[in-house]
């Protein structure tokens, strides 16, 4: 029906109140309506509305499944969830499962029939759209703020709460909680799932410290990332697979851009997030002042985020953003749509991050519209949201090109008027009586008149000056004055050049010029004739007065209307028929529009004022008060009118007939303007918060809808026409006839200033009422919310729908009803009462106060009154009006009885409790107890506890608060009223701490433990978080409290965590707080030195976050141990001169857990174990115990071999023995020759050195060409030959070690066979035996003794082997034999005696597989 439309503003403070579908339709909730906007990359068009909710829309969501995107759901404060078809724009179905205010909604993107909603009490409702079935879950007793269904796992729903908790529930398991995601401290405003169904995209970014094996992550389960935005100013990314946060982003503080924000408005933060479908590694969020930020989750630091709209000024929103959604359009461009508190909807291109277009919206009634007479097509809008919009309606590039003015207004804009000749000069009037002038081409604040009206400004008009401004001064040539008319009935004249000066009341000029002594009727509107010669003024009593300028001589008074004049308009003066310029149209609250021809009185001014009582034309059809008029500037005698009946009517005034009726608004129309450039276009504004442009030629209807009132109006007009006497100019002139007061016939006159602006719905409305608004052939009811601070004036609604003040319920309804009987019965009552009053005994047929004579109880004695009270009381109780029954008893003085009734019916109140002491102390105590129970049933626990205190039941009050989980209040009360050592206080702290600990609020739980002097528990609770910061805090707390052992263990735990994250500075700093942790400091020093020395190899692939200045690669020729000793002496003051300290350190280091090494140990753990061995070896060296030192060094070297990490073993040998076997020989010199164990350990070390040299030699020979081999052989021959020849078969090819290793292998093989046999036997026992199975079992049983005998034999052989051979690790001798044999085929470095010895050992001790591998050497 409309050409263009400015919609109402999207609702604020809702997590999801707008959404888009794949058809490019944006839908958003505004008040109780849902607007549909067709979105492209270049423009937007409002295409429809969904109407049906009775209160504010709180949520909206489209179905995102293919072919179903026209289906959508919405929630409202009216408690309903409604389902719509946007193609047909009709309501399909609804449900009312929720009993509380609904706060969140989402149509599942993973299941096309699932719609999930949540309310403020924590109830989650899952509704099946196809079947109409619903399920309710109660995962947490918290206020739900938002929720989001997973697009990948249909039964997962993330729920965000007011207190910062996020819960992931599984609705397929009756709402079971999968994860509780803790980290936010305040309201969760939005949740957004990642568009990809796994967590691999960001895995390397968010989980750097996770150990991997062979580059593969363990397990096949894949989760999905979830983004959350909170009032605590952070965005968090959560892993739903691990149930924890993996990334936290703090909002940056940005410099406010643009000028469209009022600094006096302190708005709260709303942090919404959106995860675009086409950007799996990027998240969009709002910021403090309306900025939008694109976060790149794969980057860090300042490059992590980018600002949308940064390319030019003025692109961003100027207030906080509430909702975002995206849609893909042609060319695969993804557009982001955002709604904001600045009442603008913006569209962003996510590829360029620039704003494509802006759709302005309106946040209040549209009170006034006016086109600039100078700037063609420039339309000014006065809106109830405290802002002026100036709309360039002829803009080609942007059809919604608007500029907003808010400075200096701070109230509803109720009147506007452009200067007739000065371009950009716009006068405005407000609801609080302010008058000012804006320069539309400047960003400066407006000039404001120093003279304020006491009430709402209704009309502004520019006109020629009247005295005293018309007199002027020296050099003053004022062309136009500004006139303002307001609700108190005054018209003030303002000097636009001197607004700081006092404005003048034109009533003084009117009185002086026309010698009027009496008080003038309050004025309600004024209109200057375009030529400026006369002005028409409308009054509150319905009269219209026409004055001649500049003296304001009264020419005539029009006594046609009988109600307040709302609007006056003169016909334009460029008509083809000159006589039409004298037509004055007027509208009032009686729904009729009158047009008067004033040509006679203007062209030939009478000597004395005339009175006109007949109209030139009468336009009947509207059914409510007229609020606006506008003559078409393109036609002769064509008028458009707007009315509270919800329609706009175009009239042919000459023919008195309707041409077109527009019914596109869903509320009462308040203003109208005809397009200055297009004869077919009209603009209207209404209290539905919209401005609509519509074409006259496209309307279906020609007249307003017919109602009973329309028919009555037509009948009255016909009756008037019969009596009409025509005179010159079509009007009857009656001189000096006053009809003042006729407007009051049939009822009281309205109070001054009653105008349409007295009702308004802003974002925070209060009460609601309904008025009939005709939008078709039938009447529908539109909800209108009334401002809580403004009374509902009688002129707002027609008499048939006026709101009357509700009469209070009578205390004596039965006796009152007896006064409405026939007159004969009432007179008989008088006779009966006289008989009773003048007789000694009451007549038997008449007992005052009872039965049919209950009404006489009020006029007889007190006993009769009490009888009447008794019957009235019974009637109140029967009707459920217990409060009235209680008051009757109070009136009798029966306080105990009143309390009894209130107690039985649960109607006790503070007032009754205050009078309870008058009935006695015990009654008061009992009443308080009962009232406390009543308050508990009403969930007013704090109030109940306070009343318990009034009767000195302190413990009961504390227990009441505690039983309802109000621990904070209970503790406050207990500390205020109980002794510090009272056990109740300790119990409260203990109970609350347990609850806090369970909910994850560990810091507060720790405070509880500290309050009851349990520092040990406080430290343990803080340490539960198990991150370095918490552990450090817990350790410090324990140390302050004197819990040295706990502080010791916590410091050690924290240091381990810091070391695992390679923060060596932090680890050493923490350990230094305890002298008893010196051994661990030495251990960590060794780890740090070893890690730094191995950096750059394939062993250490990570980077250290912090290292000490003394840590660096080992450059000392004496090796790693010498470097370590120098650092210990310099940094930790550990030297051989303090043997007692060294012994204590050795004992502490031995106490550290040192498990055996397996092939699956992670590298970081392996380095920690290796460092412990080296630390023990170094301490033993400082003590002079070289035997123990060699044992520990051997254990460290062997760890690499046991873990299967040859490179680590080789690098360890290089660091410890830089001179190779010569270094070991130097160490052997320090050993006592009689110490066999030490010498055996040295031989094992030599063997490991030769073992790694052997492999290096083999690899180097196999990877070089023949020429390179010769060169290398010449260079390596001497060293290698010395290693191989010089050993003479006693190191690598040690037969005792070969014997020991072969025996151990044989025992392990037999034990494996035994274990397999036992396992097979246990499986056989579990099943029913078959004959074949029985034979197999007997065969196994027969072989069991043989295996046991073999094991015993091998153990005897093992016992004969020397102890030092079995104790110390040694390279695999047969493996060395095999390598030597392979090496002998490609090199001459292997002597024949070593080759022969290797062959002999393989033949003697080799297994079947080993012999097979060396077959060609054995043949």
Coordinates of C-alpha atoms in Angstrom, one line a residue, residues 606-994:
X606 CA -15.9 44.9 8.7
X607 CA -15.8 47.7 11.2
X608 CA -16.8 45.3 14.0
X609 CA -16.1 41.6 14.2
X610 CA -18.6 39.3 12.5
X611 CA -19.6 35.8 13.6
X612 CA -19.8 33.0 11.1
X613 CA -21.9 29.9 12.0
X614 CA -22.2 28.2 8.6
X615 CA -19.5 26.4 6.7
X616 CA -18.6 26.7 3.1
X617 CA -18.1 23.0 2.9
X618 CA -18.5 20.2 5.5
X619 CA -16.4 17.0 5.1
X620 CA -17.9 14.1 7.1
X621 CA -16.6 10.5 7.2
X622 CA -13.9 10.3 9.9
X623 CA -14.9 8.7 13.2
X624 CA -12.5 10.3 15.6
X625 CA -10.7 13.5 16.3
X626 CA -8.9 15.2 13.4
X627 CA -5.2 15.7 13.9
X628 CA -3.8 17.0 10.7
X629 CA -4.7 18.7 7.4
X630 CA -2.8 19.5 4.2
X631 CA -3.9 21.2 1.0
X632 CA -2.4 19.8 -2.2
X633 CA 0.0 22.4 -3.7
X634 CA -0.7 20.8 -7.1
X635 CA -4.5 20.9 -7.2
X636 CA -7.3 23.3 -6.6
X637 CA -9.4 22.6 -3.6
X638 CA -7.9 19.2 -2.8
X639 CA -7.4 18.4 0.9
X640 CA -6.0 15.5 2.8
X641 CA -7.0 14.9 6.4
X642 CA -5.7 12.5 9.1
X643 CA -7.5 11.2 12.1
X644 CA -7.4 9.1 15.2
X645 CA -9.5 6.5 13.3
X646 CA -6.2 5.3 11.7
X647 CA -6.9 6.5 8.2
X648 CA -6.0 9.4 5.9
X649 CA -8.7 10.8 3.6
X650 CA -8.2 12.8 0.4
X651 CA -11.2 15.1 -0.4
X652 CA -12.4 17.1 -3.3
X653 CA -13.6 20.1 -1.3
X654 CA -15.6 21.7 -4.0
X655 CA -17.7 18.6 -4.5
X656 CA -17.6 17.6 -0.8
X657 CA -16.7 14.0 -1.7
X658 CA -13.9 11.6 -0.9
X659 CA -11.4 10.6 -3.5
X660 CA -9.2 8.2 -1.7
X661 CA -8.7 6.6 1.8
X662 CA -5.4 5.3 3.0
X663 CA -5.4 2.5 5.6
X664 CA -1.8 1.5 5.8
X665 CA -1.0 2.6 9.4
X666 CA -1.7 0.4 12.4
X667 CA -2.3 3.3 14.8
X668 CA -3.7 6.8 15.1
X669 CA -2.5 9.3 12.5
X670 CA -1.0 12.5 13.8
X671 CA 0.4 14.5 10.9
X672 CA 0.3 14.7 7.1
X673 CA 2.1 16.5 4.3
X674 CA 1.6 16.5 0.5
X675 CA 4.6 15.9 -1.6
X676 CA 5.9 19.2 -3.0
X677 CA 7.1 17.6 -6.3
X678 CA 4.7 14.7 -7.0
X679 CA 1.0 15.4 -7.2
X680 CA 0.2 11.7 -6.4
X681 CA 2.3 11.3 -3.3
X682 CA 1.3 12.0 0.3
X683 CA 3.3 11.5 3.5
X684 CA 1.7 10.5 6.9
X685 CA 3.0 10.0 10.4
X686 CA 1.3 8.1 13.2
X687 CA 1.6 6.7 16.7
X688 CA 2.7 3.3 15.3
X689 CA 6.2 4.9 15.1
X690 CA 6.2 5.0 11.3
X691 CA 6.3 7.5 8.5
X692 CA 4.7 6.3 5.2
X693 CA 4.8 7.6 1.7
X694 CA 1.8 6.5 -0.4
X695 CA 0.3 7.2 -3.8
X696 CA -3.3 8.5 -4.0
X697 CA -4.0 6.7 -7.3
X698 CA -3.1 3.3 -5.9
X699 CA -5.5 3.1 -3.0
X700 CA -8.4 0.7 -3.0
X701 CA -10.8 2.7 -0.9
X702 CA -12.3 6.1 -1.5
X703 CA -14.0 6.9 1.8
X704 CA -13.4 6.3 5.4
X705 CA -14.9 3.0 6.8
X706 CA -18.5 3.4 7.8
X707 CA -19.4 3.1 11.5
X708 CA -22.4 4.2 13.5
X709 CA -20.8 7.5 14.2
X710 CA -20.4 8.2 10.5
X711 CA -24.1 7.7 10.0
X712 CA -25.0 10.0 12.9
X713 CA -22.8 12.7 11.5
X714 CA -24.4 12.5 8.1
X715 CA -27.9 12.8 9.6
X716 CA -26.8 15.9 11.6
X717 CA -25.4 17.5 8.4
X718 CA -28.7 16.9 6.5
X719 CA -30.7 18.5 9.3
X720 CA -28.4 21.5 9.2
X721 CA -28.6 21.9 5.5
X722 CA -32.4 22.1 5.7
X723 CA -32.1 25.1 7.9
X724 CA -29.2 26.7 6.0
X725 CA -29.7 30.2 4.6
X726 CA -27.2 31.1 1.9
X727 CA -25.5 34.5 1.8
X728 CA -22.7 36.1 -0.1
X729 CA -19.6 33.9 -0.3
X730 CA -21.6 30.9 0.7
X731 CA -21.7 31.7 4.4
X732 CA -24.3 33.4 6.7
X733 CA -22.9 36.4 8.5
X734 CA -24.3 37.3 11.9
X735 CA -22.8 40.4 13.4
X736 CA -22.0 40.8 17.0
X737 CA -23.4 37.4 17.9
X738 CA -21.5 35.5 20.5
X739 CA -21.9 31.7 20.9
X740 CA -19.3 31.3 23.6
X741 CA -20.1 28.3 25.8
X742 CA -21.9 26.1 23.2
X743 CA -18.9 23.9 23.0
X744 CA -19.6 22.8 26.5
X745 CA -23.0 21.3 25.8
X746 CA -23.4 17.7 26.7
X747 CA -20.4 17.5 29.0
X748 CA -17.6 19.3 30.7
X749 CA -15.1 21.2 28.6
X750 CA -11.7 19.7 28.2
X751 CA -8.8 21.1 30.2
X752 CA -6.4 23.6 28.6
X753 CA -3.8 22.0 26.4
X754 CA -5.4 18.7 25.7
X755 CA -3.8 17.6 22.4
X756 CA -2.7 14.3 20.7
X757 CA 0.8 14.4 22.1
X758 CA -0.2 13.5 25.6
X759 CA 0.0 9.8 24.8
X760 CA 3.3 8.2 23.8
X761 CA 5.0 4.9 23.8
X762 CA 8.8 5.1 24.3
X763 CA 11.1 2.2 24.8
X764 CA 10.0 2.0 28.4
X765 CA 6.2 2.2 28.5
X766 CA 3.9 1.3 31.3
X767 CA 0.2 0.7 31.1
X768 CA -1.6 -0.4 27.9
X769 CA -5.0 0.2 26.6
X770 CA -6.7 -0.5 23.3
X771 CA -8.4 1.7 20.8
X772 CA -10.2 0.8 17.7
X773 CA -8.3 1.4 14.5
X774 CA -9.9 0.6 11.2
X775 CA -7.4 -0.9 8.7
X776 CA -10.0 -2.6 6.5
X777 CA -13.7 -3.2 6.5
X778 CA -13.5 -4.6 10.0
X779 CA -12.1 -3.0 13.2
X780 CA -9.0 -4.4 14.9
X781 CA -7.6 -3.5 18.3
X782 CA -4.2 -1.9 18.4
X783 CA -2.3 -1.8 21.7
X784 CA -1.3 1.7 22.7
X785 CA 1.1 2.1 25.6
X786 CA 0.7 5.1 27.8
X787 CA 3.5 7.1 29.3
X788 CA 3.6 6.6 33.1
X789 CA 4.2 10.3 33.8
X790 CA 1.4 11.8 31.7
X791 CA -2.3 11.6 32.5
X792 CA -4.7 10.3 29.9
X793 CA -6.6 13.4 28.7
X794 CA -10.2 13.3 27.9
X795 CA -9.8 14.6 24.4
X796 CA -7.4 11.8 23.4
X797 CA -10.2 9.3 22.7
X798 CA -13.7 9.8 21.3
X799 CA -16.5 9.5 24.0
X800 CA -17.4 5.9 23.0
X801 CA -13.9 4.6 23.8
X802 CA -12.8 7.1 26.6
X803 CA -11.1 5.6 29.6
X804 CA -13.0 6.2 32.8
X805 CA -11.4 6.1 36.2
X806 CA -12.2 2.8 37.8
X807 CA -14.6 3.1 40.8
X808 CA -13.3 1.4 44.0
X809 CA -15.1 -1.6 45.2
X810 CA -17.7 -0.8 47.9
X811 CA -17.1 -1.9 51.5
X812 CA -20.9 -2.3 51.9
X813 CA -22.1 -3.8 48.6
X814 CA -25.2 -5.6 50.0
X815 CA -26.7 -2.6 51.8
X816 CA -25.7 -0.3 48.9
X817 CA -27.6 -2.5 46.5
X818 CA -30.7 -2.2 48.5
X819 CA -30.8 1.6 47.6
X820 CA -31.4 0.7 44.0
X821 CA -34.9 -0.8 44.5
X822 CA -38.2 0.8 43.4
X823 CA -39.2 4.0 45.0
X824 CA -42.1 2.4 46.9
X825 CA -39.7 0.0 48.7
X826 CA -37.3 2.8 49.6
X827 CA -40.2 4.8 51.1
X828 CA -41.3 1.7 53.1
X829 CA -37.8 1.6 54.5
X830 CA -38.3 5.1 55.9
X831 CA -41.6 3.9 57.6
X832 CA -39.9 0.8 59.0
X833 CA -37.0 2.9 60.3
X834 CA -39.3 5.4 62.0
X835 CA -41.2 2.5 63.7
X836 CA -38.0 1.1 65.0
X837 CA -36.7 4.5 66.2
X838 CA -39.9 5.4 68.0
X839 CA -41.0 2.0 69.4
X840 CA -39.6 0.5 72.6
X841 CA -39.4 -3.0 70.9
X842 CA -38.4 -3.7 67.3
X843 CA -41.2 -5.1 65.1
X844 CA -40.9 -8.8 64.6
X845 CA -41.0 -8.4 60.8
X846 CA -38.2 -5.9 60.7
X847 CA -34.8 -6.4 62.3
X848 CA -32.4 -3.7 61.1
X849 CA -29.2 -5.0 59.7
X850 CA -30.5 -8.5 58.8
X851 CA -32.0 -10.0 55.7
X852 CA -34.1 -7.8 53.6
X853 CA -33.5 -4.9 56.1
X854 CA -29.8 -5.0 56.1
X855 CA -29.6 -1.4 54.8
X856 CA -31.3 -0.1 57.9
X857 CA -28.3 -1.2 60.0
X858 CA -26.6 2.0 59.0
X859 CA -29.4 4.2 60.4
X860 CA -30.3 2.2 63.6
X861 CA -28.2 1.5 66.7
X862 CA -24.8 -0.1 67.0
X863 CA -26.1 -3.6 67.4
X864 CA -27.9 -3.2 64.1
X865 CA -24.7 -1.9 62.5
X866 CA -22.8 -5.0 63.8
X867 CA -25.5 -7.3 62.3
X868 CA -25.1 -5.5 59.0
X869 CA -21.3 -5.8 59.2
X870 CA -21.7 -9.5 59.9
X871 CA -23.8 -10.1 56.8
X872 CA -21.5 -7.9 54.7
X873 CA -18.5 -9.8 55.9
X874 CA -20.0 -13.1 55.0
X875 CA -20.8 -11.7 51.5
X876 CA -17.2 -10.5 51.1
X877 CA -15.7 -13.9 52.1
X878 CA -18.1 -15.8 49.8
X879 CA -17.0 -13.4 46.9
X880 CA -13.3 -13.8 47.8
X881 CA -12.9 -10.2 48.9
X882 CA -11.1 -11.1 52.1
X883 CA -9.5 -7.7 52.5
X884 CA -12.9 -6.0 52.8
X885 CA -13.9 -8.5 55.4
X886 CA -10.8 -7.8 57.4
X887 CA -11.4 -4.1 57.2
X888 CA -15.0 -4.5 58.5
X889 CA -13.7 -6.3 61.6
X890 CA -11.1 -3.6 62.1
X891 CA -13.8 -1.0 62.0
X892 CA -15.7 -2.9 64.7
X893 CA -12.5 -2.9 66.8
X894 CA -12.2 -6.7 66.6
X895 CA -8.5 -6.7 65.8
X896 CA -8.0 -10.4 66.8
X897 CA -10.9 -11.4 64.6
X898 CA -9.5 -9.4 61.7
X899 CA -6.2 -11.0 62.1
X900 CA -7.8 -14.4 62.3
X901 CA -9.6 -13.9 59.0
X902 CA -6.5 -12.6 57.3
X903 CA -4.5 -15.5 58.7
X904 CA -6.9 -18.2 57.5
X905 CA -7.1 -16.7 54.0
X906 CA -3.4 -15.8 53.6
X907 CA -4.2 -12.1 53.4
X908 CA -1.9 -10.7 56.1
X909 CA -0.2 -7.4 55.3
X910 CA 2.2 -5.0 56.8
X911 CA -0.7 -2.8 57.8
X912 CA -2.4 -5.6 59.7
X913 CA 0.9 -6.6 61.3
X914 CA 1.3 -3.0 62.5
X915 CA -2.1 -3.1 64.4
X916 CA -1.6 -6.6 65.8
X917 CA 0.1 -5.3 69.0
X918 CA -3.2 -3.7 69.9
X919 CA -4.7 -7.2 70.4
X920 CA -2.0 -8.3 72.8
X921 CA 1.6 -9.4 72.8
X922 CA 0.9 -13.1 72.2
X923 CA -1.4 -12.3 69.3
X924 CA 1.3 -10.2 67.8
X925 CA 3.9 -13.0 68.1
X926 CA 1.5 -15.5 66.6
X927 CA 0.7 -13.1 63.7
X928 CA 4.3 -12.5 62.9
X929 CA 4.9 -16.2 62.7
X930 CA 2.0 -16.7 60.4
X931 CA 3.0 -13.7 58.2
X932 CA 6.5 -15.1 57.9
X933 CA 5.1 -18.4 56.5
X934 CA 2.9 -16.4 54.1
X935 CA 5.9 -14.4 52.9
X936 CA 7.9 -17.5 52.4
X937 CA 5.1 -18.9 50.2
X938 CA 5.3 -15.7 48.2
X939 CA 9.1 -16.1 48.0
X940 CA 9.7 -12.8 50.0
X941 CA 12.4 -14.4 52.1
X942 CA 14.3 -11.3 53.0
X943 CA 11.2 -9.6 54.3
X944 CA 10.2 -12.7 56.2
X945 CA 13.6 -12.8 57.9
X946 CA 13.3 -9.1 58.9
X947 CA 9.9 -9.8 60.6
X948 CA 11.5 -12.7 62.5
X949 CA 14.0 -10.3 63.8
X950 CA 11.2 -8.1 65.1
X951 CA 10.2 -10.8 67.6
X952 CA 13.9 -11.6 68.4
X953 CA 14.1 -14.9 66.5
X954 CA 17.5 -14.3 65.2
X955 CA 18.5 -17.9 64.7
X956 CA 15.3 -18.7 63.0
X957 CA 15.8 -15.7 60.6
X958 CA 19.3 -16.9 59.8
X959 CA 18.1 -20.4 59.2
X960 CA 15.3 -19.1 56.9
X961 CA 17.8 -17.3 54.8
X962 CA 20.2 -20.2 54.7
X963 CA 17.5 -22.7 53.8
X964 CA 16.7 -20.6 50.7
X965 CA 20.3 -20.3 49.6
X966 CA 20.6 -16.6 50.6
X967 CA 23.9 -17.3 52.3
X968 CA 25.4 -13.8 51.8
X969 CA 22.4 -12.2 53.6
X970 CA 22.4 -14.9 56.3
X971 CA 26.1 -14.3 57.0
X972 CA 25.6 -10.6 57.1
X973 CA 22.8 -11.0 59.6
X974 CA 24.7 -13.5 61.7
X975 CA 27.8 -11.3 62.0
X976 CA 25.6 -8.3 62.9
X977 CA 23.6 -10.0 65.6
X978 CA 25.6 -13.0 66.9
X979 CA 28.8 -13.4 68.9
X980 CA 32.0 -13.9 66.8
X981 CA 32.6 -17.4 68.2
X982 CA 29.0 -18.6 67.6
X983 CA 29.1 -22.0 65.9
X984 CA 26.2 -21.0 63.6
X985 CA 28.4 -18.4 61.9
X986 CA 31.1 -21.1 61.2
X987 CA 28.5 -23.5 59.9
X988 CA 27.1 -20.8 57.5
X989 CA 30.6 -20.1 56.1
X990 CA 31.2 -23.8 55.7
X991 CA 27.9 -24.5 53.9
X992 CA 28.2 -21.5 51.6
X993 CA 31.8 -22.4 50.8
X994 CA 30.7 -25.8 49.8

